[in-house]
CSV table of C-alpha atoms in Angstrom, one decimal:
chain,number,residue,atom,x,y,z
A,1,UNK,CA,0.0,0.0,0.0
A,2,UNK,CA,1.3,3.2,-0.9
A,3,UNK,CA,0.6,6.7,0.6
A,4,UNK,CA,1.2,9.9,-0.3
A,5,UNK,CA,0.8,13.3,1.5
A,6,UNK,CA,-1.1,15.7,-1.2
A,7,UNK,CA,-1.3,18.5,1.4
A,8,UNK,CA,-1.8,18.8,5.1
A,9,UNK,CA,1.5,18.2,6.2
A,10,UNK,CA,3.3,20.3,9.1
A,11,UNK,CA,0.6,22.8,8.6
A,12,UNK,CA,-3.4,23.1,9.1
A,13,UNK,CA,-5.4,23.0,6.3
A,14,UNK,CA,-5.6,21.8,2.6
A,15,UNK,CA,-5.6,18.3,4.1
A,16,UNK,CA,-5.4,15.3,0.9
A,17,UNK,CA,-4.2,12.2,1.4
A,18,UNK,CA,-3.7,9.5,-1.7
A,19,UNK,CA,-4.4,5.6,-0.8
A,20,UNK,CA,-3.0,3.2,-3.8
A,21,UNK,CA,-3.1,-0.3,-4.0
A,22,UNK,CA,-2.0,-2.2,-6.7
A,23,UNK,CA,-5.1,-1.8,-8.4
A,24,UNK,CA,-7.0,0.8,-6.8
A,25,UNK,CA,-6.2,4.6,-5.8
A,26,UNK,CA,-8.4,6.6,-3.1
A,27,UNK,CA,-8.3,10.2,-1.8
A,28,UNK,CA,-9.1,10.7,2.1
A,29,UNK,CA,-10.1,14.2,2.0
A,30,UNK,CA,-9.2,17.1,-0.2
A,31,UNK,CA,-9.3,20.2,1.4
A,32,UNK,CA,-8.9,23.6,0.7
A,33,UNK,CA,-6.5,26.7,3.3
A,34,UNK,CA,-8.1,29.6,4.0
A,35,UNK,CA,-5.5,32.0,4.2
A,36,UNK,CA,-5.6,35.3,2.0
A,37,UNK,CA,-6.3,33.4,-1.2
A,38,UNK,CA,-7.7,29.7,-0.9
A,39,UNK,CA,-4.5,27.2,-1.4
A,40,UNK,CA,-5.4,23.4,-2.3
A,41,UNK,CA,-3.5,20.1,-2.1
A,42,UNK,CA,-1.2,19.0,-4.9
A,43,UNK,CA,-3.2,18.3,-8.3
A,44,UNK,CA,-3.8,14.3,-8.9
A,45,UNK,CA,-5.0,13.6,-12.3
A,46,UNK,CA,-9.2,12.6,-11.7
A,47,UNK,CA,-8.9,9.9,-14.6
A,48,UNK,CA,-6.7,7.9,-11.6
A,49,UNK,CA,-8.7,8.2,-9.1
A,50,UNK,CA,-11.6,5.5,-8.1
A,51,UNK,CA,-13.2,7.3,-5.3
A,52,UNK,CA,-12.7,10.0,-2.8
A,53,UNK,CA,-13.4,9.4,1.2
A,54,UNK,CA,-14.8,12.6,3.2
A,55,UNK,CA,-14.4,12.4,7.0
A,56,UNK,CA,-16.5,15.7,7.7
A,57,UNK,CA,-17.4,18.6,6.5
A,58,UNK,CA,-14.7,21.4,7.1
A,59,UNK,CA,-13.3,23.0,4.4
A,60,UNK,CA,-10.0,22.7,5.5
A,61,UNK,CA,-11.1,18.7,4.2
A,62,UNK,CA,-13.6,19.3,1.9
A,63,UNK,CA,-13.1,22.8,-0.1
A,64,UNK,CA,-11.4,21.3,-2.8
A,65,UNK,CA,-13.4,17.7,-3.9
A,66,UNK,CA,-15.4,19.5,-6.4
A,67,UNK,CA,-12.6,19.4,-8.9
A,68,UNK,CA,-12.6,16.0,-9.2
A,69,UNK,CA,-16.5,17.1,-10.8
A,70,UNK,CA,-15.4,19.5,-13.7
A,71,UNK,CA,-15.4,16.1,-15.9
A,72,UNK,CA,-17.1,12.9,-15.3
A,73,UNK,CA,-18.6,11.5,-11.9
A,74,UNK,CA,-16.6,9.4,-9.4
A,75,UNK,CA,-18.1,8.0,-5.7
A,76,UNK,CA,-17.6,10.4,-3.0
A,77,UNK,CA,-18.2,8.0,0.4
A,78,UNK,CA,-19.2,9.9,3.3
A,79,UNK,CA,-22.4,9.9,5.3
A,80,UNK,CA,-25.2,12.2,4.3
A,81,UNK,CA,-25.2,14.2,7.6
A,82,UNK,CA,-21.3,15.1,6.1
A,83,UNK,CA,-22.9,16.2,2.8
A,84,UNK,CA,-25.9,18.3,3.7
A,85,UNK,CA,-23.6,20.3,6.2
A,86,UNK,CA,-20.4,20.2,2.9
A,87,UNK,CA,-22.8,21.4,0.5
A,88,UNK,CA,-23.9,23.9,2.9
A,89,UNK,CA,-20.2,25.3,3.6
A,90,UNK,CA,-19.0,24.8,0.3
A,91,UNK,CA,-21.9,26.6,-1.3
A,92,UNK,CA,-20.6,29.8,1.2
A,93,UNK,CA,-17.3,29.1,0.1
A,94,UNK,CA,-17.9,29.5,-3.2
A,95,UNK,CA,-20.4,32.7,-2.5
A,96,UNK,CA,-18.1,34.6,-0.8
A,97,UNK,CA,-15.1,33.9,-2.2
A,98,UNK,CA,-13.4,37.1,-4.1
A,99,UNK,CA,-10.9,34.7,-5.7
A,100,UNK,CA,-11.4,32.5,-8.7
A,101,UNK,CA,-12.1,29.4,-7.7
A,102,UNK,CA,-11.4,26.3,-10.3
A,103,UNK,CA,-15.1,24.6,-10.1
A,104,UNK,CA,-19.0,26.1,-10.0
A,105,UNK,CA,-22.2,25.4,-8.1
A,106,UNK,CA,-22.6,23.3,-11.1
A,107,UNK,CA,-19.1,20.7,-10.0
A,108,UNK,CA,-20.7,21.1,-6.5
A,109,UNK,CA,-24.2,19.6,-7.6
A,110,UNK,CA,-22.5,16.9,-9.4
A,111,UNK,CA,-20.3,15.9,-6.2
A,112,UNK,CA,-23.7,16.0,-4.3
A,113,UNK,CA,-25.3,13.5,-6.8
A,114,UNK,CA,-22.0,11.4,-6.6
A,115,UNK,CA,-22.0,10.1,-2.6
A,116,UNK,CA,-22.4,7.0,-1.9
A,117,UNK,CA,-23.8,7.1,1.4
A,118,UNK,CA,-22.1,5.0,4.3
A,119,UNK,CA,-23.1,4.1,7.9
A,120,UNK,CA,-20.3,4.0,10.4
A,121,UNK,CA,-18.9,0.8,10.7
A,122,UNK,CA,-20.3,-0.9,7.4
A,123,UNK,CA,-17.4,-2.2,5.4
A,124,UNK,CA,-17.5,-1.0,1.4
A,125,UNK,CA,-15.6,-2.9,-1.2
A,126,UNK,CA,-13.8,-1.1,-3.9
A,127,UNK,CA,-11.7,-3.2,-6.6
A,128,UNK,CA,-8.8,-4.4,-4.6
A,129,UNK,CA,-9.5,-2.3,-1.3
A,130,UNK,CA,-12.4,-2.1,1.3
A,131,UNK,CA,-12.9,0.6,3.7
A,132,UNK,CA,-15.3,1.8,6.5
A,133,UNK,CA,-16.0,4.6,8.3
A,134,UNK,CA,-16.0,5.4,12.1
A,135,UNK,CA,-17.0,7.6,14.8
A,136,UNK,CA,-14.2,10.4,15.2
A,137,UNK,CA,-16.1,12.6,17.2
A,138,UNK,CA,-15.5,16.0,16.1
A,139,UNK,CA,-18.7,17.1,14.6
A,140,UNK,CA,-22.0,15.9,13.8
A,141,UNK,CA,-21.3,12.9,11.4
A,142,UNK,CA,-17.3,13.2,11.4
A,143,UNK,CA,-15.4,9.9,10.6
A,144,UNK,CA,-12.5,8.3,10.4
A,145,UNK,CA,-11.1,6.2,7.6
A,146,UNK,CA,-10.1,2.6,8.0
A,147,UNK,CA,-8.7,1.6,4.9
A,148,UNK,CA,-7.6,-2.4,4.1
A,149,UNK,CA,-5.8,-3.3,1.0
A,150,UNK,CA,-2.9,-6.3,0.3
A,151,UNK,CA,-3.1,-7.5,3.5
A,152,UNK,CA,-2.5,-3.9,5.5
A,153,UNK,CA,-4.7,-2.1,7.9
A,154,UNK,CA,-4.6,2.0,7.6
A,155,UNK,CA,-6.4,4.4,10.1
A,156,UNK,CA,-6.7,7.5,8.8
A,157,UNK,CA,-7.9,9.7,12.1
A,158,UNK,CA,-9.2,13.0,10.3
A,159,UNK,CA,-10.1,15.8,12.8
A,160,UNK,CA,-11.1,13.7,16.2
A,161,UNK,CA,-12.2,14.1,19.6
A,162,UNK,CA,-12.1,10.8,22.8
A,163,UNK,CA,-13.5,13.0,25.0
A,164,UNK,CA,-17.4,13.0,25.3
A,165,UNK,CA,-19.3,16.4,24.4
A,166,UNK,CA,-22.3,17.9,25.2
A,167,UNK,CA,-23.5,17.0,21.5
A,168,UNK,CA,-21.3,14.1,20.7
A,169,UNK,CA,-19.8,11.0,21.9
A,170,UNK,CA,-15.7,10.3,21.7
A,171,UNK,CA,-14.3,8.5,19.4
A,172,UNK,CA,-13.1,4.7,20.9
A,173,UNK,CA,-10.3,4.3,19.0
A,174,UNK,CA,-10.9,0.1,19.5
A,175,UNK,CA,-9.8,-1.2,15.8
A,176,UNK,CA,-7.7,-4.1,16.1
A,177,UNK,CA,-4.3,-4.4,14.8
A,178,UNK,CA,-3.0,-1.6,12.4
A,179,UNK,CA,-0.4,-1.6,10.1
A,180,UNK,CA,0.0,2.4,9.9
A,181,UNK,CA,-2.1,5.4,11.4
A,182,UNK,CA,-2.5,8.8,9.6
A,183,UNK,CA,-3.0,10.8,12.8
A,184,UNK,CA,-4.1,14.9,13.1
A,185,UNK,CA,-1.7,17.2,15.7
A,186,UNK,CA,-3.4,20.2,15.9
A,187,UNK,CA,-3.2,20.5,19.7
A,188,UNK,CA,-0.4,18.4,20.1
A,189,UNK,CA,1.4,21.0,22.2
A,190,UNK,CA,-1.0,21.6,25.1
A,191,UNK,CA,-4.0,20.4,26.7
A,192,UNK,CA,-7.9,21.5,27.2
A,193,UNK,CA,-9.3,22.4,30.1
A,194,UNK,CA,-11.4,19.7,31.8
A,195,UNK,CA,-14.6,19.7,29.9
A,196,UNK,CA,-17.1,20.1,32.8
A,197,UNK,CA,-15.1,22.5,34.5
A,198,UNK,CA,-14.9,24.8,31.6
A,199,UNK,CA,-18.6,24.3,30.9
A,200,UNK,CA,-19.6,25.4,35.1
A,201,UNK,CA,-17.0,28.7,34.5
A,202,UNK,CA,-18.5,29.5,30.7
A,203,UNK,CA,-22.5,29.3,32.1
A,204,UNK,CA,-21.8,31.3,35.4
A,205,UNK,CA,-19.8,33.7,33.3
A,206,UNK,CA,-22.6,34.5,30.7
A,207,UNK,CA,-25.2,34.3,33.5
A,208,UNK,CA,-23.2,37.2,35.6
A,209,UNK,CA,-23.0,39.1,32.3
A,210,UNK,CA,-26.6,38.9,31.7
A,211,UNK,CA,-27.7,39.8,35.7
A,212,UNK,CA,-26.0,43.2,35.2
A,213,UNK,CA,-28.3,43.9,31.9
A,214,UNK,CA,-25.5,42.8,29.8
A,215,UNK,CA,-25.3,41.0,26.5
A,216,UNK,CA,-23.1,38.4,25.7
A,217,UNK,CA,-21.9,37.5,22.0
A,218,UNK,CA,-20.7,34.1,21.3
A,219,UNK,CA,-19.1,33.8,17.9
A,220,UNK,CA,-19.2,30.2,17.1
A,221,UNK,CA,-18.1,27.9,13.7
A,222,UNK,CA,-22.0,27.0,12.7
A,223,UNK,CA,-21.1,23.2,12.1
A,224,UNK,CA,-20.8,22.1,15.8
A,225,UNK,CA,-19.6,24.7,17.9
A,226,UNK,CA,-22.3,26.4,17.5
A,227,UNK,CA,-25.3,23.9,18.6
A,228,UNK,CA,-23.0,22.8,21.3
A,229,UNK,CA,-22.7,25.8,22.8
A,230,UNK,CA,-26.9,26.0,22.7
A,231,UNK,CA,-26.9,22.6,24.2
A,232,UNK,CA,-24.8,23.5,27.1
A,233,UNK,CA,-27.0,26.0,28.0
A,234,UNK,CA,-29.4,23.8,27.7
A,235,UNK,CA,-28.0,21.0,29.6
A,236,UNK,CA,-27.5,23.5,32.7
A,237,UNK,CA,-30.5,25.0,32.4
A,238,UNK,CA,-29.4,28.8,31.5
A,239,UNK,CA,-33.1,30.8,31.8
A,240,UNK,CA,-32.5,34.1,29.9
A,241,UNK,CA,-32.9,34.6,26.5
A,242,UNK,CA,-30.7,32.7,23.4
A,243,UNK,CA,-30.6,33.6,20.2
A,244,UNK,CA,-29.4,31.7,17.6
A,245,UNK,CA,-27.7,33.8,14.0
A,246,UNK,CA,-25.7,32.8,10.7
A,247,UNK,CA,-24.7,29.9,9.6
A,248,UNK,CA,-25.7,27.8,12.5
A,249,UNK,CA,-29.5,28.2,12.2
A,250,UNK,CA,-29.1,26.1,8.6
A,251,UNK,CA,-26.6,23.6,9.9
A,252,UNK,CA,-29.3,23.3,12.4
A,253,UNK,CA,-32.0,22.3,10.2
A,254,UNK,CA,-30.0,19.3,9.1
A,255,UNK,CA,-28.4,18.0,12.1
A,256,UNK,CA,-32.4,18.2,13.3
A,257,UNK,CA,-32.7,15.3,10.7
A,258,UNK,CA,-29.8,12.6,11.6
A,259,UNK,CA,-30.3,13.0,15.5
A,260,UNK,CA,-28.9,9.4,15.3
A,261,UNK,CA,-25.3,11.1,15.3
A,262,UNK,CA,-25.9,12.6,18.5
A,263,UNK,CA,-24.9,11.5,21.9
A,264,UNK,CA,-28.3,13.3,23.3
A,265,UNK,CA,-31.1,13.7,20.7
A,266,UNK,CA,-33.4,15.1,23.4
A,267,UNK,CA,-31.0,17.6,24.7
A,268,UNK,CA,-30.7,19.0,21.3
A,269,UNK,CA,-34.2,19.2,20.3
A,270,UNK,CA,-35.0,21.2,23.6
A,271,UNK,CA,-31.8,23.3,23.3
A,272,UNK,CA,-33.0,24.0,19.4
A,273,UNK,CA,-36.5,24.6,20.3
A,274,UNK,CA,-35.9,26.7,23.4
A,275,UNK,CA,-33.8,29.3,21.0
A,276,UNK,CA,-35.0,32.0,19.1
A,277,UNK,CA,-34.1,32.0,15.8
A,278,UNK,CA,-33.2,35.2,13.5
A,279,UNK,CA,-34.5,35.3,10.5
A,280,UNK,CA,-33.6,39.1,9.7
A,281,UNK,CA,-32.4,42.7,10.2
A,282,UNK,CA,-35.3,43.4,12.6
A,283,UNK,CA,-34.7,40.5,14.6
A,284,UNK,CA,-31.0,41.2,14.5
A,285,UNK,CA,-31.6,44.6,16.3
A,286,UNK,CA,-34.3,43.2,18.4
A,287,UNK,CA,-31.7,40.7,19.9
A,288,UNK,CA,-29.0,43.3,20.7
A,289,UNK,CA,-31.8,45.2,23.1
A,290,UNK,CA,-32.9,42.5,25.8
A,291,UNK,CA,-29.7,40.9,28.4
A,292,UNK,CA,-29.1,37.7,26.8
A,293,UNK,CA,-26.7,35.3,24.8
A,294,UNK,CA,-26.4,35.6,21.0
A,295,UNK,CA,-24.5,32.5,19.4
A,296,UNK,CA,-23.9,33.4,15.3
A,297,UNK,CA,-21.2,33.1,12.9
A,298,UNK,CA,-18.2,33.2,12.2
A,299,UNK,CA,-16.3,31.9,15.4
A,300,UNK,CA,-13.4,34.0,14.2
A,301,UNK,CA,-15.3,37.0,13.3
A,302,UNK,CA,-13.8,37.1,9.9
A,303,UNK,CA,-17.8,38.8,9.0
A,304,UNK,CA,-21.0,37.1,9.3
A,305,UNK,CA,-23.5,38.2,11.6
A,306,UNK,CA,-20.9,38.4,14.3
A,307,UNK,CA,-19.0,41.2,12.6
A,308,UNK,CA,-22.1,43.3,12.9
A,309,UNK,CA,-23.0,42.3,16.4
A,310,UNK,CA,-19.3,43.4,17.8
A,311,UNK,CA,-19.7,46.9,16.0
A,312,UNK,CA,-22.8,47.6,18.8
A,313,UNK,CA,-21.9,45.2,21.7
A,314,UNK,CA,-18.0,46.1,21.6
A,315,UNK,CA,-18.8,49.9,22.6
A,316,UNK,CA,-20.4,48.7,25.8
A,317,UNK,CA,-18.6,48.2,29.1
A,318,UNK,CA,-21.5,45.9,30.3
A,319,UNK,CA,-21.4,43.7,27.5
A,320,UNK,CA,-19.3,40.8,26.4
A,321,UNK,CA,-17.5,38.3,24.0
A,322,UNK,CA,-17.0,35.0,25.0
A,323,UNK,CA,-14.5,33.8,21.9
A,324,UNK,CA,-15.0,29.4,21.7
A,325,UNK,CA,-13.8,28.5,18.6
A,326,UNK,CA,-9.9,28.3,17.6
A,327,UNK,CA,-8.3,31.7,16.7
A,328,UNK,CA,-6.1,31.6,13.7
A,329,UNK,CA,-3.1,34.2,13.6
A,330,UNK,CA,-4.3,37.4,11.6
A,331,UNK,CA,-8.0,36.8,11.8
A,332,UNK,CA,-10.2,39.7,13.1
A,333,UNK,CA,-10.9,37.4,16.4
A,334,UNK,CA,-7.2,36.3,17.6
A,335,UNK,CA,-6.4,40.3,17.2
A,336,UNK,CA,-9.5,40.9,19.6
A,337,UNK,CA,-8.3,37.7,21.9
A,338,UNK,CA,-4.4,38.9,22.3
A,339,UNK,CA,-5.0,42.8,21.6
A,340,UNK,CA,-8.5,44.2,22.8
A,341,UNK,CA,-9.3,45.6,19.4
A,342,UNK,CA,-11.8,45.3,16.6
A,343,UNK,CA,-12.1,46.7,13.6
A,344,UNK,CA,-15.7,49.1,14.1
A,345,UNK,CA,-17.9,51.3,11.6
A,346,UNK,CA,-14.5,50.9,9.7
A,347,UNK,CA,-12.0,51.9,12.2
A,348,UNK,CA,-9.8,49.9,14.7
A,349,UNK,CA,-10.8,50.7,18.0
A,350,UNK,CA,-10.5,49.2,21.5
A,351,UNK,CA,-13.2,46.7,22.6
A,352,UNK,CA,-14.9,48.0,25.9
A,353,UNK,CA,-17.0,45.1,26.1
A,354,UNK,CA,-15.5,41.8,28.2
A,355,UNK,CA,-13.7,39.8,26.1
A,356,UNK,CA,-13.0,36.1,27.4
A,357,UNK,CA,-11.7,33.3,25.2
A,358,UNK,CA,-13.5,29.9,26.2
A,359,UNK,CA,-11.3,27.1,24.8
A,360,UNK,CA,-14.2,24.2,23.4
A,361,UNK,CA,-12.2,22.3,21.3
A,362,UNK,CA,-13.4,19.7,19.2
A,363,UNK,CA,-10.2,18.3,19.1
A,364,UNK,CA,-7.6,15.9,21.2
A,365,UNK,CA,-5.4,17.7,23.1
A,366,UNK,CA,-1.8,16.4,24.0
A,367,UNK,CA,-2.7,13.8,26.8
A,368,UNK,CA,-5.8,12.2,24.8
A,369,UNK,CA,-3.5,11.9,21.6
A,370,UNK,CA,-0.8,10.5,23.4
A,371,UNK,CA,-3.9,8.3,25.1
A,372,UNK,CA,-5.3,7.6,21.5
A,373,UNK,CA,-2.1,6.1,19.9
A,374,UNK,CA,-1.3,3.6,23.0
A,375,UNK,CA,-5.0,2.4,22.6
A,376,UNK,CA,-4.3,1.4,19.3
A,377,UNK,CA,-3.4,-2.6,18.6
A,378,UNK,CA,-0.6,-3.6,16.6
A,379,UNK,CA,3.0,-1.9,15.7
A,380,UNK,CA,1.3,0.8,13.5
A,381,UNK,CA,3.2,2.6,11.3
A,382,UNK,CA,2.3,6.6,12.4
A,383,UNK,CA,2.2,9.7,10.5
A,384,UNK,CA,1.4,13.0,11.7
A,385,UNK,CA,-0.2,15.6,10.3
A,386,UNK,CA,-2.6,18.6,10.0
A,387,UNK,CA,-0.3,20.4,12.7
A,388,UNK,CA,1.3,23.9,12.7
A,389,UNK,CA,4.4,25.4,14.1
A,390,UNK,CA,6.2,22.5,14.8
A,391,UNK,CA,3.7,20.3,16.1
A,392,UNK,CA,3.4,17.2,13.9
A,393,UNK,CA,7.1,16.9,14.3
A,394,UNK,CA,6.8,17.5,18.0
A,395,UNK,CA,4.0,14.4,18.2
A,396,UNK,CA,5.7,12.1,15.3
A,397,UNK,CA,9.5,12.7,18.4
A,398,UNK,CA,7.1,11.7,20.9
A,399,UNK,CA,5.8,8.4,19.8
A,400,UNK,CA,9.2,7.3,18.6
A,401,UNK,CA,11.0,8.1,21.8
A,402,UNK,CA,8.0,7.2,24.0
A,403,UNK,CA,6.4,4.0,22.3
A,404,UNK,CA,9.1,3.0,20.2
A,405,UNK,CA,7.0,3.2,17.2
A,406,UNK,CA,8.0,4.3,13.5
A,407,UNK,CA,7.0,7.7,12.8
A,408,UNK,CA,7.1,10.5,11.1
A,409,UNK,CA,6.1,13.8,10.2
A,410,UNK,CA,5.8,13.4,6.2
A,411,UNK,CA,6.5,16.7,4.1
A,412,UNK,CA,4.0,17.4,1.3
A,413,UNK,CA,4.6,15.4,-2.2
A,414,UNK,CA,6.2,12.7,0.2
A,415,UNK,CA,5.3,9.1,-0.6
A,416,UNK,CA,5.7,6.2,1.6
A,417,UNK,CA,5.1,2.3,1.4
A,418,UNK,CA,3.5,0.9,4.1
């Protein structure tokens, strides 16, 4: 089995991975970086690839998948939770993107008519290969990728989480003996806060906030931060007003129809229902003049209707941001998180509101990945990726020194037999 790393590598973002066999070549995700300009894996030729394999729906691992529909249709295997809430993200992407982009709506409708739909833990034959997909806990209908071909076992993690959520169970990591794992680093270098712990400090927080007469702004990614911020409110029973904006109200929608990927259906539904839901300007204004929470897009304030609520709420002492989602360098919400200033009406000004970075991450931190590679069976093969700054080298030193295992931190184009 051979595997090459298309993009990904000792960075986060523009994740694609290439899985050949002797007969048979997939692609485990295909994902596009979101810096100034979009950037996007190394190009493989579509006529040689036989399918492509989507863990979840972030475009940092999904941006990119419609150019393999400019010209003729290939199976995209994912779960249709994953492809509501791609298409959904994607279809912003390409919205809102001021760049060219290489595909259409039209390559994006022919992707969606491509999936093949697969249930977690059903095994799919593909010429010489068969794969499944498994919990990875990261958000609503993530996966990871177990690939089998010539006698070799592959995990491919994608983005994944042990830990239970509010909205999601852990992944168990429980897959037998593995030749090699393809394993994400992105928090390799520190640890999150206990979860329950963080959840008591972030309620009473917002609830102390609101007491005064204050309003609190929770910018939030709008597939899965987002509803699982509304469900710990729910789950500790927060009584003042939430209002739910952006992006999250139609990833919403979805996830309302494959509750089976939840750990708490109920908990959802009553967190969904007991949110109000803006539907426009009016509402919008309406919500920034009663104490309460307001949970919209983006998490990293890079516009959406969060830009618009920190023009009003950042002038006011008594209000407050609450920042839950991961701040990347340069973005308009790691300047307010390390600085205290926001760009406002056009001008850079100093946030009087309370500004308070919550860290929910849907991701392992440094103990659970270290806890997630001993639970794995065999002498696995491990590469690590989708890690900046230092970090998939930092994690691939680790389990060599540590567990004695082979591993590496793969550079982009690098190929590797396993």
């Amino acid at each position: 089995m051979q595997v090459r790393f298309l993009g990904g590598a000792r960075e986060v973002g523009r994740i694609g991975i290439s899985v050949k066999s002797e007969k048979t070549q997939v692609l485990l995700d295909y994902g596009v970086m979101l810096d100034h300009e979009p950037g996007f894996p190394m190009h493989v030729p579509p006529k040689e690839v036989d399918a492509l394999i989507l863990t979840h729906s972030h475009l940092d691992h999904s941006g990119a998948i419609p150019i393999f529909y400019i010209e003729g249709q290939r199976p995209l295997y994912t779960n249709k939770l994953n492809l509501e809430l791609t298409q959904l993200l994607i279809q912003d992407f390409i919205h809102l993107s001021s760049y060219y982009l290489p595909f259409e709506y039209l390559e994006l409708k022919t992707m969606m008519r491509s999936n093949k739909h697969l249930d977690f833990g059903v095994e799919e034959k593909l010429g010489d290969m068969s794969f499944q997909l498994l919990n990875a806990g990261h958000t609503p209908g993530s996966a990871q990728a177990l690939v089998e071909a010539e006698g070799k076992r592959l995990l491919y993690t994608g983005d994944f989480n042990i830990a239970d959520s509010k909205l999601l169970v852990g992944a168990s990591m429980n897959y037998g003996d593995l030749d090699a794992v393809i394993m994400e680093s992105t928090y390799a270098d520190e640890d999150h806060t206990e979860r329950s712990e963080l959840e008591k400090r972030f309620v009473e927080s917002a609830t102390d906030v609101v007491e005064k007469g204050g309003i609190v702004l929770v910018p939030a990614f709008g597939v899965g931060r987002s509803q699982e911020m509304a469900c710990i409110f729910a789950a500790h029973h927060f009584e003042y007003p939430i209002i739910l904006d952006g992006m999250a109200r139609e990833a919403s929608r979805i996830i309302m129809n494959y509750k089976e990927f939840l750990r708490d259906p109920r908990l959802f539904v009553d967190a969904m229902h007991s949110a109000d839901w803006v539907e426009g300007w009016r509402d919008r204004r309406r919500a920034l003049k009663t104490p309460g929470v307001i949970i919209s897009t983006a998490g990293m304030l890079k516009g959406g209707p969060a830009a618009f609520y920190v023009s009003k709420i950042g002038k006011k002492a008594g209000d407050a941001i609450f920042l839950v989602s991961y701040q990347i360098p340069g973005t308009p919400g790691k300047e307010l998180m390390d600085k205290g200033i926001c760009t406002i009406d056009g001008k850079v000004r100093r946030v009087k509101a309370h500004v308070e970075h919550f860290d929910f991450s849907s991701h392992c931190g440094a103990s659970q990945l270290k806890e997630a590679l001993r639970k794995l069976g065999g002498k696995p093969k491990v590469f690590v990726v989708h890690g900046a700054e230092g970090n998939c080298e930092l994690f691939a030193n680790w389990a060599k020194s540590e567990l004695g295992l082979d591993a590496f931190a793969p550079k982009t184009g690098e190929t590797f037999e396993v």
